[in-house]
Short mmCIF file of C-alpha atoms and ligand atoms in Angstrom, two decimals:
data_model
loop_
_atom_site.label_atom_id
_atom_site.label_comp_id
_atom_site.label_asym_id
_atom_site.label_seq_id
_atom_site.Cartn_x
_atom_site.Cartn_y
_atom_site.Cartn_z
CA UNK P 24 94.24 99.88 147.87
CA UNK P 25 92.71 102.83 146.26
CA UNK P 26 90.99 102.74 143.09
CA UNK P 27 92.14 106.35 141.73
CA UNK P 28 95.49 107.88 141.06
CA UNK P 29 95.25 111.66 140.10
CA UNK P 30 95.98 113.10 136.43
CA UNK P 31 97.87 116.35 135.67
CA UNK P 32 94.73 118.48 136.51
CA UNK P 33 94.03 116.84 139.85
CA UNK P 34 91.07 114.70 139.23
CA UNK P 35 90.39 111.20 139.50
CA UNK P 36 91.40 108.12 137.44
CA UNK P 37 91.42 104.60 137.53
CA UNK P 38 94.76 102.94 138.92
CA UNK P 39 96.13 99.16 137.88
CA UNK P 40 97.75 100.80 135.50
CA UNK P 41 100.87 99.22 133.48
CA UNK P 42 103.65 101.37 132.14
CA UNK P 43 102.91 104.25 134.58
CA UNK P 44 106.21 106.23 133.40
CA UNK P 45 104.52 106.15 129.57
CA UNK P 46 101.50 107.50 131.03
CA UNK P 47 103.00 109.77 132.48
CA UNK P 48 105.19 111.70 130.01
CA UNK P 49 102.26 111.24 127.83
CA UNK P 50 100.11 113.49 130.29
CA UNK P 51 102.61 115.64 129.99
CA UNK P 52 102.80 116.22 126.75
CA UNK P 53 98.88 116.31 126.49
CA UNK P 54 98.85 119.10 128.99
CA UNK P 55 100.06 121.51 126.26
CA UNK P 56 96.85 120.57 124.12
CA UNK P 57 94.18 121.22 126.22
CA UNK P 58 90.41 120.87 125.29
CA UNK P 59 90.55 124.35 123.63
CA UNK P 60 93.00 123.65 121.26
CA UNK P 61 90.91 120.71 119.98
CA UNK P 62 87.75 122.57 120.16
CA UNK P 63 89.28 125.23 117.56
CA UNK P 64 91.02 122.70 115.55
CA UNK P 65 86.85 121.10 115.34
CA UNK P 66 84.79 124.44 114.51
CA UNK P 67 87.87 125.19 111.43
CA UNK P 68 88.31 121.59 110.56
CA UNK P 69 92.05 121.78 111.06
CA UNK P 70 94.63 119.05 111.24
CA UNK P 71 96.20 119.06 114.52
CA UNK P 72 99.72 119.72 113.20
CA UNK P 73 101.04 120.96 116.20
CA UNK P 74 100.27 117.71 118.34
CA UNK P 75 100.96 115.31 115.72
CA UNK P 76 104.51 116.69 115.82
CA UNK P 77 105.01 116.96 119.42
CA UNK P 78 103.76 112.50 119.55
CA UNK P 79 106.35 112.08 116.07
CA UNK P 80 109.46 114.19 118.42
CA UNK P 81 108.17 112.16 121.40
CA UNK P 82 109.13 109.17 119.76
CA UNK P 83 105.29 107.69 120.47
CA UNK P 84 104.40 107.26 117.12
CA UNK P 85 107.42 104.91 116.49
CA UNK P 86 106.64 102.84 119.35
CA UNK P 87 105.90 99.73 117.57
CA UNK P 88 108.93 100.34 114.69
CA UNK P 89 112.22 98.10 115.85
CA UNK P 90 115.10 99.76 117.63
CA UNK P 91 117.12 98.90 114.36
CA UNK P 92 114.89 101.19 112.17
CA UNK P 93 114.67 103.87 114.70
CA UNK P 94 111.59 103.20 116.54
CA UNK P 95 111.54 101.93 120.36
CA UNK P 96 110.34 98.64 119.69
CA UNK P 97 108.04 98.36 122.28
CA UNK P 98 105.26 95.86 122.69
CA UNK P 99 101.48 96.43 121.63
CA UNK P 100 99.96 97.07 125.01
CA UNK P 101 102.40 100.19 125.46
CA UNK P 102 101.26 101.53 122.00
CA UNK P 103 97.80 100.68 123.50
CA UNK P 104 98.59 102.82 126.10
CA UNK P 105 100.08 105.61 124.61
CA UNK P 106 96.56 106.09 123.10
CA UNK P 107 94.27 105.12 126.01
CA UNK P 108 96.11 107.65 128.06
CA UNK P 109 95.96 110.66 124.91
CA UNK P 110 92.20 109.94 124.70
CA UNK P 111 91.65 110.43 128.49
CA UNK P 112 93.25 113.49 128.88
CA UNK P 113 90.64 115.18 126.51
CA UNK P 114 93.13 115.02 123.35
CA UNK P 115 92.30 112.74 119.92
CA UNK P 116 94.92 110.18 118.93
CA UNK P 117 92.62 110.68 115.35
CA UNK P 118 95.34 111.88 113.17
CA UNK P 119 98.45 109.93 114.51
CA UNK P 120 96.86 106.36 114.83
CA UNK P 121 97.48 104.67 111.13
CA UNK P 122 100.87 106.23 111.51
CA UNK P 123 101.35 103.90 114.02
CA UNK P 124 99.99 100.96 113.05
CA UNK P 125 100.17 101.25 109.21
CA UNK P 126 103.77 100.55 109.07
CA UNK P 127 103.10 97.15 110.04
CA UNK P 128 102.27 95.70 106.69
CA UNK P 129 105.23 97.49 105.25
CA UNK P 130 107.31 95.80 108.76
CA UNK P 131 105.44 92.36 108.80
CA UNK P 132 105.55 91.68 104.81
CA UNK P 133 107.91 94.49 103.08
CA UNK P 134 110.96 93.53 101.71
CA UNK P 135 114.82 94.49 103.45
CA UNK P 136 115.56 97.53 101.17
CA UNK P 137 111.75 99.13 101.84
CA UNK P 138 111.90 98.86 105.47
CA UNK P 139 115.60 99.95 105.76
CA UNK P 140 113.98 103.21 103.28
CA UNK P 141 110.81 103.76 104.59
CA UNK P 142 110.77 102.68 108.48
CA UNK P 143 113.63 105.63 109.74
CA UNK P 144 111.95 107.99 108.06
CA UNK P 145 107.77 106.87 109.52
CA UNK P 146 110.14 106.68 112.59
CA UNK P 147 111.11 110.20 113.08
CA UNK P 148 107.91 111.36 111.39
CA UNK P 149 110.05 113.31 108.30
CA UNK P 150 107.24 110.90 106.08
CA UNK P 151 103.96 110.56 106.74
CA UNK P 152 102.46 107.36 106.27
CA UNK P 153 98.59 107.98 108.01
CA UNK P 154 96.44 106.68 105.24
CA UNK P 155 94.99 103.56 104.82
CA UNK P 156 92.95 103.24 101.43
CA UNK P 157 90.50 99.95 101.79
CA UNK P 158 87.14 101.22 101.45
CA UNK P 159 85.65 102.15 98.13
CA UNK P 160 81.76 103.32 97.10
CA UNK P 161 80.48 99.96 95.66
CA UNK P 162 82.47 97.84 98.41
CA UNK P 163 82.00 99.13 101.81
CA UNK P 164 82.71 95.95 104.46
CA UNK P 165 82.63 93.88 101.54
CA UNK P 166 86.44 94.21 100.43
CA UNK P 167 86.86 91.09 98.60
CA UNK P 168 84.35 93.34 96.24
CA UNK P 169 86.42 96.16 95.72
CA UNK P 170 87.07 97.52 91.92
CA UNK P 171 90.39 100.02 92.10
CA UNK P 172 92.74 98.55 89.44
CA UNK P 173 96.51 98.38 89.59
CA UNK P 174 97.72 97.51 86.11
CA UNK P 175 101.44 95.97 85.61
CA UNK P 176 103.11 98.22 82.84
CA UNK P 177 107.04 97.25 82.77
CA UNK P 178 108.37 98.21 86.35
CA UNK P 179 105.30 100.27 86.81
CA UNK P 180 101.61 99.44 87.75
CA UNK P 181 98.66 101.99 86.48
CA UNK P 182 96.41 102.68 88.89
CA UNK P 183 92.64 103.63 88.20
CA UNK P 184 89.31 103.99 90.85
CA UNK P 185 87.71 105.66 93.35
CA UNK P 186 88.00 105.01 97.45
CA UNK P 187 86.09 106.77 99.65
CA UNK P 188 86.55 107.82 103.67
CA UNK P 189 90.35 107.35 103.40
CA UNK P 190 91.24 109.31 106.01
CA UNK P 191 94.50 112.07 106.92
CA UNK P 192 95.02 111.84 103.01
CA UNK P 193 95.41 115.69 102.64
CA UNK P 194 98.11 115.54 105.27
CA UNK P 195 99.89 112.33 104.32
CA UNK P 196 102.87 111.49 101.97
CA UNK P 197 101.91 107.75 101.35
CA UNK P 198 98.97 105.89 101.44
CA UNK P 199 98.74 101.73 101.94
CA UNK P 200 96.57 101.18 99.04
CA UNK P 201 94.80 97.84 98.33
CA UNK P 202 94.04 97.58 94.82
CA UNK P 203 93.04 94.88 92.62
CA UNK P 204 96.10 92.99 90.08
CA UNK P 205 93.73 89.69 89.29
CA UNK P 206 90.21 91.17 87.83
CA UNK P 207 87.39 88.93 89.19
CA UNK P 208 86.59 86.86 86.44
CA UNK P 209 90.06 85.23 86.75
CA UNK P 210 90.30 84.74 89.93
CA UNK P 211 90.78 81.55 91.45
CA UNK P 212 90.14 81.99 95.29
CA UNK P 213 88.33 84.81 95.71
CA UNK P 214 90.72 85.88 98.59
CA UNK P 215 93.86 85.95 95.99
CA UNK P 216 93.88 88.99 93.68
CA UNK P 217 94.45 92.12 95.41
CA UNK P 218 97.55 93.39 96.03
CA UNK P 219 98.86 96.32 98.78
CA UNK P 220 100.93 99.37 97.42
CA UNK P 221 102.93 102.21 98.57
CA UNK P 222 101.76 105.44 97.16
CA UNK P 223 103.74 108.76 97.14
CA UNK P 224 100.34 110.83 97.65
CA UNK P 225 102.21 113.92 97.23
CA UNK P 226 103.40 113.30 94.04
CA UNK P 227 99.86 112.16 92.73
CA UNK P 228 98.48 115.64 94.02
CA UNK P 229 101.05 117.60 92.26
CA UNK P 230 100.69 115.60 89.09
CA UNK P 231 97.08 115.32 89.34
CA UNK P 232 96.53 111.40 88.60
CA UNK P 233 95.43 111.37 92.75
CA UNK P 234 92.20 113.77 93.46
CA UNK P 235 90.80 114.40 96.66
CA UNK P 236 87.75 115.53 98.15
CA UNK P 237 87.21 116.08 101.90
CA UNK P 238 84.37 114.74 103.44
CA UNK P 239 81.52 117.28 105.30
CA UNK P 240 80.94 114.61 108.37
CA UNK P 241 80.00 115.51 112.24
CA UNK P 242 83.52 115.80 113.81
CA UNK P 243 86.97 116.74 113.01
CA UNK P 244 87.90 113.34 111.22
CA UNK P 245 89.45 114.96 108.19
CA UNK P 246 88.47 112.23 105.68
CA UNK P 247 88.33 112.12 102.05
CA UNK P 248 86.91 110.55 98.47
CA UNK P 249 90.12 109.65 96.44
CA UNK P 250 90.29 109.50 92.88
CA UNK P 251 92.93 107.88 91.12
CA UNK P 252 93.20 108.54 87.47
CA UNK P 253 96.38 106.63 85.33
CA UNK P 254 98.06 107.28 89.52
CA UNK P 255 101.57 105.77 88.48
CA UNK P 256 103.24 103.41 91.23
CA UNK P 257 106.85 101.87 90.60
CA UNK P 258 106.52 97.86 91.27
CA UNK P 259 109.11 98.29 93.87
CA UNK P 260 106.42 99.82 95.84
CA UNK P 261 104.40 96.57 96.02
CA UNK P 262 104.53 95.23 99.53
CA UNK P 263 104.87 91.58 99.18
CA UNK P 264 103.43 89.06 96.66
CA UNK P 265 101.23 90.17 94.08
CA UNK P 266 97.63 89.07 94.41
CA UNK P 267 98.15 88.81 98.46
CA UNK P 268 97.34 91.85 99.73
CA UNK P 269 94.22 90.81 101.50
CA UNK P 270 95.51 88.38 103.61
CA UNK P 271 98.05 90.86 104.97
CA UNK P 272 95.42 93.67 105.20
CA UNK P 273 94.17 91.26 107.52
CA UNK P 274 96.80 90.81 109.98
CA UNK P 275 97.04 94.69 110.18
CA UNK P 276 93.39 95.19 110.75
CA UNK P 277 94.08 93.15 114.14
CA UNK P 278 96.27 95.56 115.11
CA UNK P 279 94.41 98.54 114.28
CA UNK P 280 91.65 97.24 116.22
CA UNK P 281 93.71 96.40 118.67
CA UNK P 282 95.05 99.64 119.13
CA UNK P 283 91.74 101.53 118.09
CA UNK P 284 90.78 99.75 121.59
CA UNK P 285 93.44 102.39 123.53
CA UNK P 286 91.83 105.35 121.96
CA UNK P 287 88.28 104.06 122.59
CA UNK P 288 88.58 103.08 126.50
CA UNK P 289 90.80 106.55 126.63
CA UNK P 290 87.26 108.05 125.74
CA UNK P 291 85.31 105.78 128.04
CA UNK P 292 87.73 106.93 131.20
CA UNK P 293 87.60 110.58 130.07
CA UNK P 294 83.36 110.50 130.40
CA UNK P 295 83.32 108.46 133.94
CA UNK P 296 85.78 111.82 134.66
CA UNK P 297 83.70 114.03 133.63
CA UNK P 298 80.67 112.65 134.76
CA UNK P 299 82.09 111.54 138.40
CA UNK P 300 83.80 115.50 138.77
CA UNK P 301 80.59 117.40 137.38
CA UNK P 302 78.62 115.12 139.50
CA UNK P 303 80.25 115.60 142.92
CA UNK P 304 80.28 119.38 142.23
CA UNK P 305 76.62 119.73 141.24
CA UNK P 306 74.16 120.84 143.55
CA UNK P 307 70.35 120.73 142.84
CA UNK P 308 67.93 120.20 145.19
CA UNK P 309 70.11 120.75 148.08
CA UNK P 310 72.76 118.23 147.21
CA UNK P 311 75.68 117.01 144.94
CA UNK P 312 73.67 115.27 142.11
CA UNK P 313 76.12 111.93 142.64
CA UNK P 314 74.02 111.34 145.45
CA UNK P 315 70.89 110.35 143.21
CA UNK P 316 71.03 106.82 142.41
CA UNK P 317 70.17 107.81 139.51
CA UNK P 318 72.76 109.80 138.81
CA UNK P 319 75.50 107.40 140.34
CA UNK P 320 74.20 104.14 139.15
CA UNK P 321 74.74 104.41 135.59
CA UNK P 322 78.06 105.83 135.94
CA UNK P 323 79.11 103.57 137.97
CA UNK P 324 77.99 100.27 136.01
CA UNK P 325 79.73 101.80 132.75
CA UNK P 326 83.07 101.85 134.84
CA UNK P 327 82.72 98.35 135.28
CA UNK P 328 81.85 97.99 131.70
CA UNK P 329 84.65 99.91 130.60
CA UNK P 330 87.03 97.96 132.76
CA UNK P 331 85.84 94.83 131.36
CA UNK P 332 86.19 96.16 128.28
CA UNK P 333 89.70 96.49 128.84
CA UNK P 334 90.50 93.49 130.35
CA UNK P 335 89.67 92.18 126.43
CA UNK P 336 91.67 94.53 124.83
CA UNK P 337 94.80 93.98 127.23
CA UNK P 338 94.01 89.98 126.06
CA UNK P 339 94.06 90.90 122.23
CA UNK P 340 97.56 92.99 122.75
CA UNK P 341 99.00 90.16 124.81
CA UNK P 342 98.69 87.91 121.50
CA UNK P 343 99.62 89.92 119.44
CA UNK P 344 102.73 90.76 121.37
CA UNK P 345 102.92 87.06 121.23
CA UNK P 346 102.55 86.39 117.43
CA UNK P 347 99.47 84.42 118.20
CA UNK P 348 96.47 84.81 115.97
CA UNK P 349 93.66 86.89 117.80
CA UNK P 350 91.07 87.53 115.30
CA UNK P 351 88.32 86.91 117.83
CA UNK P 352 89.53 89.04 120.74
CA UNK P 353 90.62 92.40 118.44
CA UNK P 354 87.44 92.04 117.28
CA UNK P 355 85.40 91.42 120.74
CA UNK P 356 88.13 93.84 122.38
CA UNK P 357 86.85 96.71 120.01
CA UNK P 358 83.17 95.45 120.27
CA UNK P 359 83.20 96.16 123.61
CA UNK P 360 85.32 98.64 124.17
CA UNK P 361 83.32 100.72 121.71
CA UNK P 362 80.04 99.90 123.13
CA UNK P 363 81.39 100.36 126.48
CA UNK P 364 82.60 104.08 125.50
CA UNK P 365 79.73 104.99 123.82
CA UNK P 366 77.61 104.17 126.97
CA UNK P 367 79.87 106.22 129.18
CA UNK P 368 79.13 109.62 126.60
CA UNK P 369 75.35 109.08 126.98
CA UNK P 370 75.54 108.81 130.92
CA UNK P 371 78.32 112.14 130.58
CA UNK P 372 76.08 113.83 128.90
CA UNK P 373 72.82 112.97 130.53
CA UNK P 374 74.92 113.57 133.58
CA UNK P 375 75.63 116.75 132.82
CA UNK P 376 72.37 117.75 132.09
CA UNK P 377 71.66 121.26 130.05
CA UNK P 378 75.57 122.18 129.82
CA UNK P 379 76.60 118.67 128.22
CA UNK P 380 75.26 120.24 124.59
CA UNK P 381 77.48 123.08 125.40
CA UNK P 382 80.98 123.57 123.44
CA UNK P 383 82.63 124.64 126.52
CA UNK P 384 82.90 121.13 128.41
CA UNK P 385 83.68 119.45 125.55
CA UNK P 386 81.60 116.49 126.42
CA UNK P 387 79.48 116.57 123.33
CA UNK P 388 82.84 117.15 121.32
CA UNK P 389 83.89 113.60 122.44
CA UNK P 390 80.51 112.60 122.50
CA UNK P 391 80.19 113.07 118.60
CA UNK P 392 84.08 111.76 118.15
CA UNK P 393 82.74 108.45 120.21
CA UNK P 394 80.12 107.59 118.02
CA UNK P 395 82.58 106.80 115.20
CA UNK P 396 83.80 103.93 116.94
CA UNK P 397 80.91 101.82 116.51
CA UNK P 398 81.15 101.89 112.50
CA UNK P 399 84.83 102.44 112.10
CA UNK P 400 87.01 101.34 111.90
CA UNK P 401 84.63 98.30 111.33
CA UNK P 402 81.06 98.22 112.37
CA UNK P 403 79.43 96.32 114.91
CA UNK P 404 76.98 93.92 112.89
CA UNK P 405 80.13 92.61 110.81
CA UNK P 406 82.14 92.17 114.21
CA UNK P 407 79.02 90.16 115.57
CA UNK P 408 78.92 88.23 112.34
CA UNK P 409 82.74 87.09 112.41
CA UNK P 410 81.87 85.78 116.24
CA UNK P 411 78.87 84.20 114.98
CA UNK P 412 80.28 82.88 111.96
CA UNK P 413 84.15 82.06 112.75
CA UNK P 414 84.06 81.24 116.23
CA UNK P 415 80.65 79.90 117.07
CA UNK P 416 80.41 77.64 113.71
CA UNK P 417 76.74 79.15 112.79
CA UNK P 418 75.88 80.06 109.23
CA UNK P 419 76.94 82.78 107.13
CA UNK P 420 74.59 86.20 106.63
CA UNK P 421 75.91 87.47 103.10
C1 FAD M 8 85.09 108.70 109.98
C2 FAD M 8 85.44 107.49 109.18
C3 FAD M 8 86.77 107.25 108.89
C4 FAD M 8 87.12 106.15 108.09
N1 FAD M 8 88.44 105.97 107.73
C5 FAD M 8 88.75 105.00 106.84
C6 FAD M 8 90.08 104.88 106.32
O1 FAD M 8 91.00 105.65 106.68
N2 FAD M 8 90.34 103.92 105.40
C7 FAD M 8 89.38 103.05 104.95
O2 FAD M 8 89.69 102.21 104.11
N3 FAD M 8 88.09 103.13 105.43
C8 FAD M 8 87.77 104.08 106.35
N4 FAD M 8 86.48 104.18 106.83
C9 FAD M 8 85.46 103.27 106.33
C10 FAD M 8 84.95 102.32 107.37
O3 FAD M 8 85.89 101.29 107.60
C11 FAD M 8 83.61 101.82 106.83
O4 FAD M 8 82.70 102.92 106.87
C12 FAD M 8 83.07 100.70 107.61
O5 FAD M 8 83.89 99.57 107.47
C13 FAD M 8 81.64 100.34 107.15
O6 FAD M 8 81.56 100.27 105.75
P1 FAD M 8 80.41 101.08 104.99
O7 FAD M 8 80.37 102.45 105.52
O8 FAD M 8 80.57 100.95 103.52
O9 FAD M 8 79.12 100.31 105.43
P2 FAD M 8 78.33 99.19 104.61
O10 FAD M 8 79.23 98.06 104.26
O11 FAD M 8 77.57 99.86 103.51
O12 FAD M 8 77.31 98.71 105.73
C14 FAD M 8 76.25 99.56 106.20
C15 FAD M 8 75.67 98.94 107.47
O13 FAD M 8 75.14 97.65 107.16
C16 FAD M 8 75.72 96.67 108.02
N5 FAD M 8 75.90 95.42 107.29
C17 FAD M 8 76.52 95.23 106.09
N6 FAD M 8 76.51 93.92 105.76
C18 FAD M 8 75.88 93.26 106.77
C19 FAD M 8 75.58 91.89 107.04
N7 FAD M 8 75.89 90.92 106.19
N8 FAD M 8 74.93 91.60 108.19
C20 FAD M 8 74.56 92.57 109.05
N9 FAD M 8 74.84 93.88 108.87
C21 FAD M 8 75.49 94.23 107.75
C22 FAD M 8 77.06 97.25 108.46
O14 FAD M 8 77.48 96.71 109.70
C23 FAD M 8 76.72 98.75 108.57
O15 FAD M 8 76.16 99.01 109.82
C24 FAD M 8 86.11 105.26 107.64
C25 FAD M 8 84.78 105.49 107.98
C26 FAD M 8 84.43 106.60 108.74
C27 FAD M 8 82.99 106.84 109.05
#
């Protein structure tokens, strides 16, 4: 058996490969956004309207929604692999991610009359739902910390604070908001108390109780500081219980990660590409630089990396498809799988010597977008510290 099968532009990529009609049709479609479109869409800082549309009509983005409210219902490995195969054709899953995992909480814990509302609509992509507002200034990894305060007024809450790197929330119509209802002081588990919400994001920009402020960072991430000031939220926007929000910010953060992991190996595969096609091609010193050792050895160990990698994340989906709690392999699965990807940029890069700082290949685009991965959409140390802590049994850091 081989180990490559060839992509729409005729070079080389890994085969044992599930769902190969999926991959397919996605190549397709990413043929039509090839690395100059995102290479404009970086030097303006532009939302990538036109692909986000073309994954919504595709009916990718409602792969994980149920057949009954529109979506395809399919499992989490194919969602997995929408995005793996999106990242290695050169094109950034960035902006359409959250849409498809953020529905979840709103799926998992919503009540009948929100999903039969909200889920067509996230379906067909007529409502954006891309942003996921956790993260605040004075509570960074620490969310049990976090100070945004929904107040219950009558069949209204008030909502007051600031959250920070909330991301797509210029081109969203609701954000999943996690916002305190219990201030600390009467709290009586520390992991009651915050409660998840449904904002109309829209409505708070036109009214002006929701400010943003985009975010000057490396790549084309499009993420924001959000201010809400008296940001009015009807209760029937609450997903779930009051005061339980955390818990089922947890479950989706599995799934993110999860699916983060599709993106982030989609990255990985794209490099070892690269690097393998640039390589063979390259002459210096009389021959194709693959033929170095040096040149070949580090490519070829970050393969194997990124295939084991993947093994991990293909674990985490399996459970999750499953219903079965996988807290420890999302979280490996990403650890990995980021670490894994961001090896395979350096050896792209280094591989391509002089040209990888050059726009023109892209590399150091996806280079740059790569780095994220190991801080977002949680960071490394805290990943290490939930093996440490929650699987291994050894004492707690903070
Ligand atoms: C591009 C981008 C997009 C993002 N999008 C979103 C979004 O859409 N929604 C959202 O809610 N958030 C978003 N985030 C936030 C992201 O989830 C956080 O940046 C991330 O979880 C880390 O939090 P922090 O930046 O506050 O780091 P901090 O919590 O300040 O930590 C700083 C560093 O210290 C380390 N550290 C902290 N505590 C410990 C400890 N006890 N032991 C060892 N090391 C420790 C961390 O691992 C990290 O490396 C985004 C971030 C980025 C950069």
């Amino acid at each position: 058996m081989t180990a490559t099968e060839q992509t729409h532009d005729g070079s080389a990529v890994r085969i044992d490969r599930d769902y190969p009609e999926l991959r397919d049709s996605v190549r397709k479609l990413c043929a039509a956004f090839p690395g100059k479109y995102w290479r404009d869409l970086d030097v303006k800082g532009d939302y990538p309207d036109a692909f986000v549309n073309a994954m919504a009509s595709g009916g990718y983005l409602a792969a994980l929604i149920p057949e009954q409210y529109g979506g395809s219902g399919l499992p989490f490995r194919a969602a997995q692999v929408i995005l793996q195969t999106v990242h290695e054709e050169g094109c950034n899953a960035g902006a359409c991610i959250a849409q498809m995992y953020t529905m979840g909480t709103v799926l998992k814990h919503g009540n009948e009359s929100q999903k039969e509302h909200y889920l067509p609509k996230i379906a067909t992509g007529e409502l954006r739902l891309q942003s996921f507002g956790v993260t605040e200034p004075g509570a960074g990894t620490d969310t049990l910390r976090l100070k945004t305060r929904a107040v219950r007024d009558g069949n209204r809450y008030v909502i007051n604070g600031q959250k920070i790197w909330i991301s797509r929330t210029g081109h969203t119509d609701l954000m999943l908001l996690l916002a305190r209802t219990t201030p600390v002081e009467e709290m009586k588990h520390k992991k009651h108390g915050l409660s998840v919400f449904l904002v109309d994001v829209k409505q708070g920009l036109r009214d002006k109780t929701i400010e943003i402020r985009p975010i000057d960072i490396m790549t084309n991430h499009l993420t924001y500081e959000v201010f809400f000031n008296d940001a009015i939220v009807p209760a029937e926007n609450r997903i779930g219980e009051e005061g339980e929000g955390f818990t089922y910010i947890l479950s989706s953060m599995n799934a993110e990660r999860t699916l983060a992991c599709g993106a982030i190996l989609g990255n990985g595969n794209w490099f070892i590409r690269k690097a393998v096609d640039y390589a063979n091609q390259r002459v210096v010193f009389g021959r194709p630089i693959s033929a170095n050792q040096g040149i070949q050895f580090p490519i070829a160990d970050t393969y194997a990396q990124l295939d084991a990698a993947d093994l991990m994340a293909r674990r985490a989906a399996m459970l999750l498809d499953a219903g079965k709690p996988c807290g420890y392999e999302a979280n490996a699965a990403k650890h990995l799988a980021a670490e894994a990807a961001w090896k395979a940029a350096d050896v792209c890069m280094q591989t391509y010597g002089g040209f990888g700082v050059a726009r023109e290949f892209d590399v150091e685009r996806v280079w740059r977008e790569s780095r994220h991965f190991r801080v977002a959409p949680i960071s490394t140390n805290l990943i290490l510290a939930f093996i440490g802590q929650n699987v291994l049994g050894m004492p707690r850091s903070y």
